[in-house]
Amino acid sequence: MNFIDELKKDIKDTDDFIFKEITIGKNNITLIYVESIASSDNINNFILKKISFLDKLNSNDLTDYLYNFLPGANIQKLKDYNTLKEMLLNAFTVLIINKENILAIETRRDLSRGVSEADYEKTIVGPKDAFIEHYNTNLGLIRRRIKDINLHTKTYYLGKYTKTKVGIIYIKGICKNGLVKDIEKELQSINIDAIIDSNYLKRYLNTSKSLFPTIKGTERPDLACLSLLEGKVLIITDNSPEVLILPTFFIDFFHTSDDYYQKAINISFIRFIRLIAFIVAIFLPAIYIAITTHNPDSIPINILLSFQSQRLTVPFPAFVEAIIMIVSFEILRESDIRIPSSMGTAISILGGLVLGEAAVSAGIISPIMIIIVAISAISGMLMQSIEAINSIRWYRFTSIILASIFGYYGIFLGIILILTTLSDTKSENKDYLYPFSPINFKEQQDGFIKTNIKGTKYRNPILSNNHIRGK
Amino acid sequence: MKKYLLLLPILFITGCTSYIELNDLAIINAIGIESIENEYHLTASIVDTKDIETNDVKTIIYETKGTSINKIIDDLSLTLNKKIYISHLDLLLINESIKTKEFEEITNFFLNNNESREDFLVIYTNDIKKVLENTKLKEINDLIEINQNETSKSIYTTMHDIINNYYLKNDIYLTNIEIDDKVKILGLKKFKSNKYETIESNDTLFINYILNNIKSYKYSLECSNNNYLYLNILKSNINELNNKYLITNEIKVISNECNLTKDEINEVFNNYLKENLSRFTNKEINIKNTIRGLNEN
């Protein structure tokens, strides 16, 4: 059975595989391509047009002639049937000449969107471009910024059915070899049907049980480059606009790329605000519940009386009230993400009215609880990573439960729980709380406090052996 | 798993037993205690939460009597459908009926009650019920505090001070107030040897000197006909050593209409202090002043 018959048998009724027979003198050429991923224009202009001139020529070895003269940078001679199938599915056009020789020419259709603005990692200053779903474009966005021969890539094709192109990107000389090898080993061990998005890889690369994310995904090429220059490793996945940064530390979720484009003193202030927001996001509802149920003696009487008067008509205990509000907020947030943007305004108004005015008027929820949950929710949104936001949500629930049973004592138990979890967490065998635990005073220059670029002279010693920047 | 089991007992150290919903509390913000015929009479001001929406804290007055403070506080709950909550007590009013025996009972109560604090104001008045009914707690607190800080004509005595002084057998000084149209400071009451002595309002300053409570006050003297010397005493400190008082004052001259020199001002002010302080102590008094704001040229 020849390749053509074998292929026709394999694809059965699949109708986007196009077969075209061309006879030139004594030679018979079968042109095969997959219509849905290959570009018809490219095939017409660079293959069929060239072949149409062949009858005037008298070539003895047609395969060699086509290999040399067809205009295409990526043209390959194939030997076996499996490679032929793979090439077809990678948008190559295959020419089977006299049922023996096979040539594959890249005729990929551009299915990806253009480079656009970052969607969830917004910044005020700095570059606006973001990664897209195309591997080479993403790599190009990095190479455009780091023009160095030491920027290395290692490519893998993962997923039994998807054969998704996954690349490890690092800078040789900055990044420690051991880290790259560890990640390679982890990628090689992945055995899965499909890698649809880079988030699939997170599940395999993240061995920590912590709720806090230990791998950060970014859509910003500038942040990716900053990470590379720090000695970190990037993983680019084809068809995913999110590039993974490994390893990731807890403090990384308090940093944004435009932190490096503004005055250091302003950034130190903003990072301090982010830290407060993180604490408020987790503990504010719990503190309110502790005050109203166990520790009313801990606040001035005027505030206490204000709380008391606001809760007069509320039929639920503070704990139930908080859970109702937080669950309502989560429903609103989820519906806001899922529904089409044209209906977003209606839902926002409805949600705002129901959660705000109407719930208070009906005496179901006290105004102070709305304020508490709103501040807590908004504070939680300061994190740009959705996984970090989700982890905050779980710790918020945990601290609320602990506070409702034990009061302030419960909140301190919650703090101990979070600190021990964070201390126990590792990202690619590196301590997640670094540079705070273990403490490194030099690294505090870019921790919660930011010194100016001149001050950040040293690279993170646990990521790089090349310690001094600029050398 | 074993390590988690080890952690389990810490969950039972405290917790659910202290659970109480905020709206189930009857918050007492002020109480008056007097002793009549070997019985304690308690007048308690309990915050009425229903009126707070108008941003005006209104209170309801409850009265009980009994043979012990514990009992009368407990008896309050007979007329209330809420838990008595004493942590936010801000004011205790007492009158002449509270003597050594009663002080013993009161200090014992507050020392042994784990809910209450000891930083609330204690004052003396003969109009306990009238004061509680007709004035706002914040007004009284502010009146005493501002007068202590700005004029040194009151003493902010807390329960903590009373406990200390009572058990150290020191004199107890309480600000004495009365209510007419408004609350007014009359001076001090000094509790010593099971009886109260009255100290006039003008003399409160010197008691504050001796107790090292001076924060700031203003002094004026008619140095010649219709000409005045105005001083602002910004800071004062008293040290007691070998039966001697050493007083250091930081003084700012506001107005010097008689054109007195620094030495003359020193002399005038020192004489004024020595003369008045010697009425309250028989210890030797040395005064050292730092005078600012005087242009001697």
PDB file of N, CA and C in Angstrom, chain B residues 165-196:
ATOM      1  N   ASN B 165      -3.453  53.629  94.826  1.00  0.00           N
ATOM      2  CA  ASN B 165      -3.390  54.491  96.005  1.00  0.00           C
ATOM      3  C   ASN B 165      -4.050  53.852  97.220  1.00  0.00           C
ATOM      4  N   TYR B 166      -5.116  53.112  96.965  1.00  0.00           N
ATOM      5  CA  TYR B 166      -5.830  52.485  98.087  1.00  0.00           C
ATOM      6  C   TYR B 166      -4.936  51.442  98.764  1.00  0.00           C
ATOM      7  N   TYR B 167      -4.317  50.595  97.949  1.00  0.00           N
ATOM      8  CA  TYR B 167      -3.513  49.524  98.554  1.00  0.00           C
ATOM      9  C   TYR B 167      -2.153  50.017  99.030  1.00  0.00           C
ATOM     10  N   LEU B 168      -1.682  51.154  98.487  1.00  0.00           N
ATOM     11  CA  LEU B 168      -0.423  51.731  98.983  1.00  0.00           C
ATOM     12  C   LEU B 168      -0.682  52.706 100.137  1.00  0.00           C
ATOM     13  N   LYS B 169      -1.949  52.789 100.489  1.00  0.00           N
ATOM     14  CA  LYS B 169      -2.391  53.665 101.589  1.00  0.00           C
ATOM     15  C   LYS B 169      -2.031  55.138 101.323  1.00  0.00           C
ATOM     16  N   ASN B 170      -2.075  55.529 100.076  1.00  0.00           N
ATOM     17  CA  ASN B 170      -1.856  56.934  99.717  1.00  0.00           C
ATOM     18  C   ASN B 170      -3.186  57.676  99.736  1.00  0.00           C
ATOM     19  N   ASP B 171      -3.087  58.995  99.668  1.00  0.00           N
ATOM     20  CA  ASP B 171      -4.325  59.782  99.575  1.00  0.00           C
ATOM     21  C   ASP B 171      -4.943  59.566  98.197  1.00  0.00           C
ATOM     22  N   ILE B 172      -6.278  59.592  98.156  1.00  0.00           N
ATOM     23  CA  ILE B 172      -6.964  59.456  96.863  1.00  0.00           C
ATOM     24  C   ILE B 172      -7.577  60.805  96.522  1.00  0.00           C
ATOM     25  N   TYR B 173      -7.224  61.329  95.370  1.00  0.00           N
ATOM     26  CA  TYR B 173      -7.785  62.603  94.923  1.00  0.00           C
ATOM     27  C   TYR B 173      -8.790  62.349  93.812  1.00  0.00           C
ATOM     28  N   LEU B 174      -9.973  62.920  93.955  1.00  0.00           N
ATOM     29  CA  LEU B 174     -10.998  62.777  92.921  1.00  0.00           C
ATOM     30  C   LEU B 174     -11.508  64.160  92.528  1.00  0.00           C
ATOM     31  N   THR B 175     -11.766  64.338  91.244  1.00  0.00           N
ATOM     32  CA  THR B 175     -12.351  65.612  90.819  1.00  0.00           C
ATOM     33  C   THR B 175     -13.804  65.661  91.279  1.00  0.00           C
ATOM     34  N   ASN B 176     -14.161  66.790  91.841  1.00  0.00           N
ATOM     35  CA  ASN B 176     -15.512  66.956  92.389  1.00  0.00           C
ATOM     36  C   ASN B 176     -16.352  67.766  91.397  1.00  0.00           C
ATOM     37  N   ILE B 177     -17.477  67.212  90.960  1.00  0.00           N
ATOM     38  CA  ILE B 177     -18.308  67.957  90.012  1.00  0.00           C
ATOM     39  C   ILE B 177     -19.717  68.131  90.564  1.00  0.00           C
ATOM     40  N   GLU B 178     -20.380  69.103  90.034  1.00  0.00           N
ATOM     41  CA  GLU B 178     -21.808  69.268  90.356  1.00  0.00           C
ATOM     42  C   GLU B 178     -22.540  69.606  89.066  1.00  0.00           C
ATOM     43  N   ILE B 179     -23.840  69.395  89.079  1.00  0.00           N
ATOM     44  CA  ILE B 179     -24.614  69.719  87.886  1.00  0.00           C
ATOM     45  C   ILE B 179     -25.658  70.763  88.235  1.00  0.00           C
ATOM     46  N   ASP B 180     -25.589  71.829  87.448  1.00  0.00           N
ATOM     47  CA  ASP B 180     -26.636  72.837  87.602  1.00  0.00           C
ATOM     48  C   ASP B 180     -27.346  72.855  86.253  1.00  0.00           C
ATOM     49  N   ASP B 181     -27.054  73.835  85.445  1.00  0.00           N
ATOM     50  CA  ASP B 181     -27.489  73.745  84.048  1.00  0.00           C
ATOM     51  C   ASP B 181     -26.535  72.843  83.300  1.00  0.00           C
ATOM     52  N   LYS B 182     -25.292  73.032  83.652  1.00  0.00           N
ATOM     53  CA  LYS B 182     -24.244  72.234  83.032  1.00  0.00           C
ATOM     54  C   LYS B 182     -23.375  71.625  84.110  1.00  0.00           C
ATOM     55  N   VAL B 183     -22.529  70.694  83.680  1.00  0.00           N
ATOM     56  CA  VAL B 183     -21.609  70.101  84.652  1.00  0.00           C
ATOM     57  C   VAL B 183     -20.517  71.104  84.948  1.00  0.00           C
ATOM     58  N   LYS B 184     -20.127  71.194  86.228  1.00  0.00           N
ATOM     59  CA  LYS B 184     -19.125  72.180  86.615  1.00  0.00           C
ATOM     60  C   LYS B 184     -18.140  71.526  87.580  1.00  0.00           C
ATOM     61  N   ILE B 185     -16.860  71.861  87.390  1.00  0.00           N
ATOM     62  CA  ILE B 185     -15.845  71.330  88.310  1.00  0.00           C
ATOM     63  C   ILE B 185     -15.787  72.225  89.540  1.00  0.00           C
ATOM     64  N   LEU B 186     -15.907  71.601  90.726  1.00  0.00           N
ATOM     65  CA  LEU B 186     -15.879  72.379  91.963  1.00  0.00           C
ATOM     66  C   LEU B 186     -14.492  72.394  92.589  1.00  0.00           C
ATOM     67  N   GLY B 187     -13.692  71.463  92.217  1.00  0.00           N
ATOM     68  CA  GLY B 187     -12.361  71.334  92.819  1.00  0.00           C
ATOM     69  C   GLY B 187     -12.050  69.866  92.988  1.00  0.00           C
ATOM     70  N   LEU B 188     -11.419  69.531  94.132  1.00  0.00           N
ATOM     71  CA  LEU B 188     -11.077  68.129  94.363  1.00  0.00           C
ATOM     72  C   LEU B 188     -11.663  67.652  95.676  1.00  0.00           C
ATOM     73  N   LYS B 189     -11.747  66.333  95.771  1.00  0.00           N
ATOM     74  CA  LYS B 189     -12.041  65.716  97.060  1.00  0.00           C
ATOM     75  C   LYS B 189     -10.857  64.824  97.387  1.00  0.00           C
ATOM     76  N   LYS B 190     -10.347  64.971  98.577  1.00  0.00           N
ATOM     77  CA  LYS B 190      -9.211  64.166  98.987  1.00  0.00           C
ATOM     78  C   LYS B 190      -9.699  63.159 100.019  1.00  0.00           C
ATOM     79  N   PHE B 191      -9.497  61.885  99.720  1.00  0.00           N
ATOM     80  CA  PHE B 191      -9.927  60.849 100.662  1.00  0.00           C
ATOM     81  C   PHE B 191      -8.722  60.419 101.480  1.00  0.00           C
ATOM     82  N   LYS B 192      -8.823  60.658 102.777  1.00  0.00           N
ATOM     83  CA  LYS B 192      -7.717  60.320 103.664  1.00  0.00           C
ATOM     84  C   LYS B 192      -8.298  59.979 105.021  1.00  0.00           C
ATOM     85  N   SER B 193      -7.803  58.924 105.605  1.00  0.00           N
ATOM     86  CA  SER B 193      -8.225  58.493 106.944  1.00  0.00           C
ATOM     87  C   SER B 193      -9.741  58.370 107.044  1.00  0.00           C
ATOM     88  N   ASN B 194     -10.309  57.701 106.085  1.00  0.00           N
ATOM     89  CA  ASN B 194     -11.741  57.388 106.072  1.00  0.00           C
ATOM     90  C   ASN B 194     -12.656  58.614 106.010  1.00  0.00           C
ATOM     91  N   LYS B 195     -12.110  59.734 105.556  1.00  0.00           N
ATOM     92  CA  LYS B 195     -12.988  60.901 105.376  1.00  0.00           C
ATOM     93  C   LYS B 195     -12.534  61.738 104.179  1.00  0.00           C
ATOM     94  N   TYR B 196     -13.462  62.554 103.695  1.00  0.00           N
ATOM     95  CA  TYR B 196     -13.178  63.376 102.522  1.00  0.00           C
ATOM     96  C   TYR B 196     -12.869  64.803 102.937  1.00  0.00           C
TER      97      TYR B 196
END
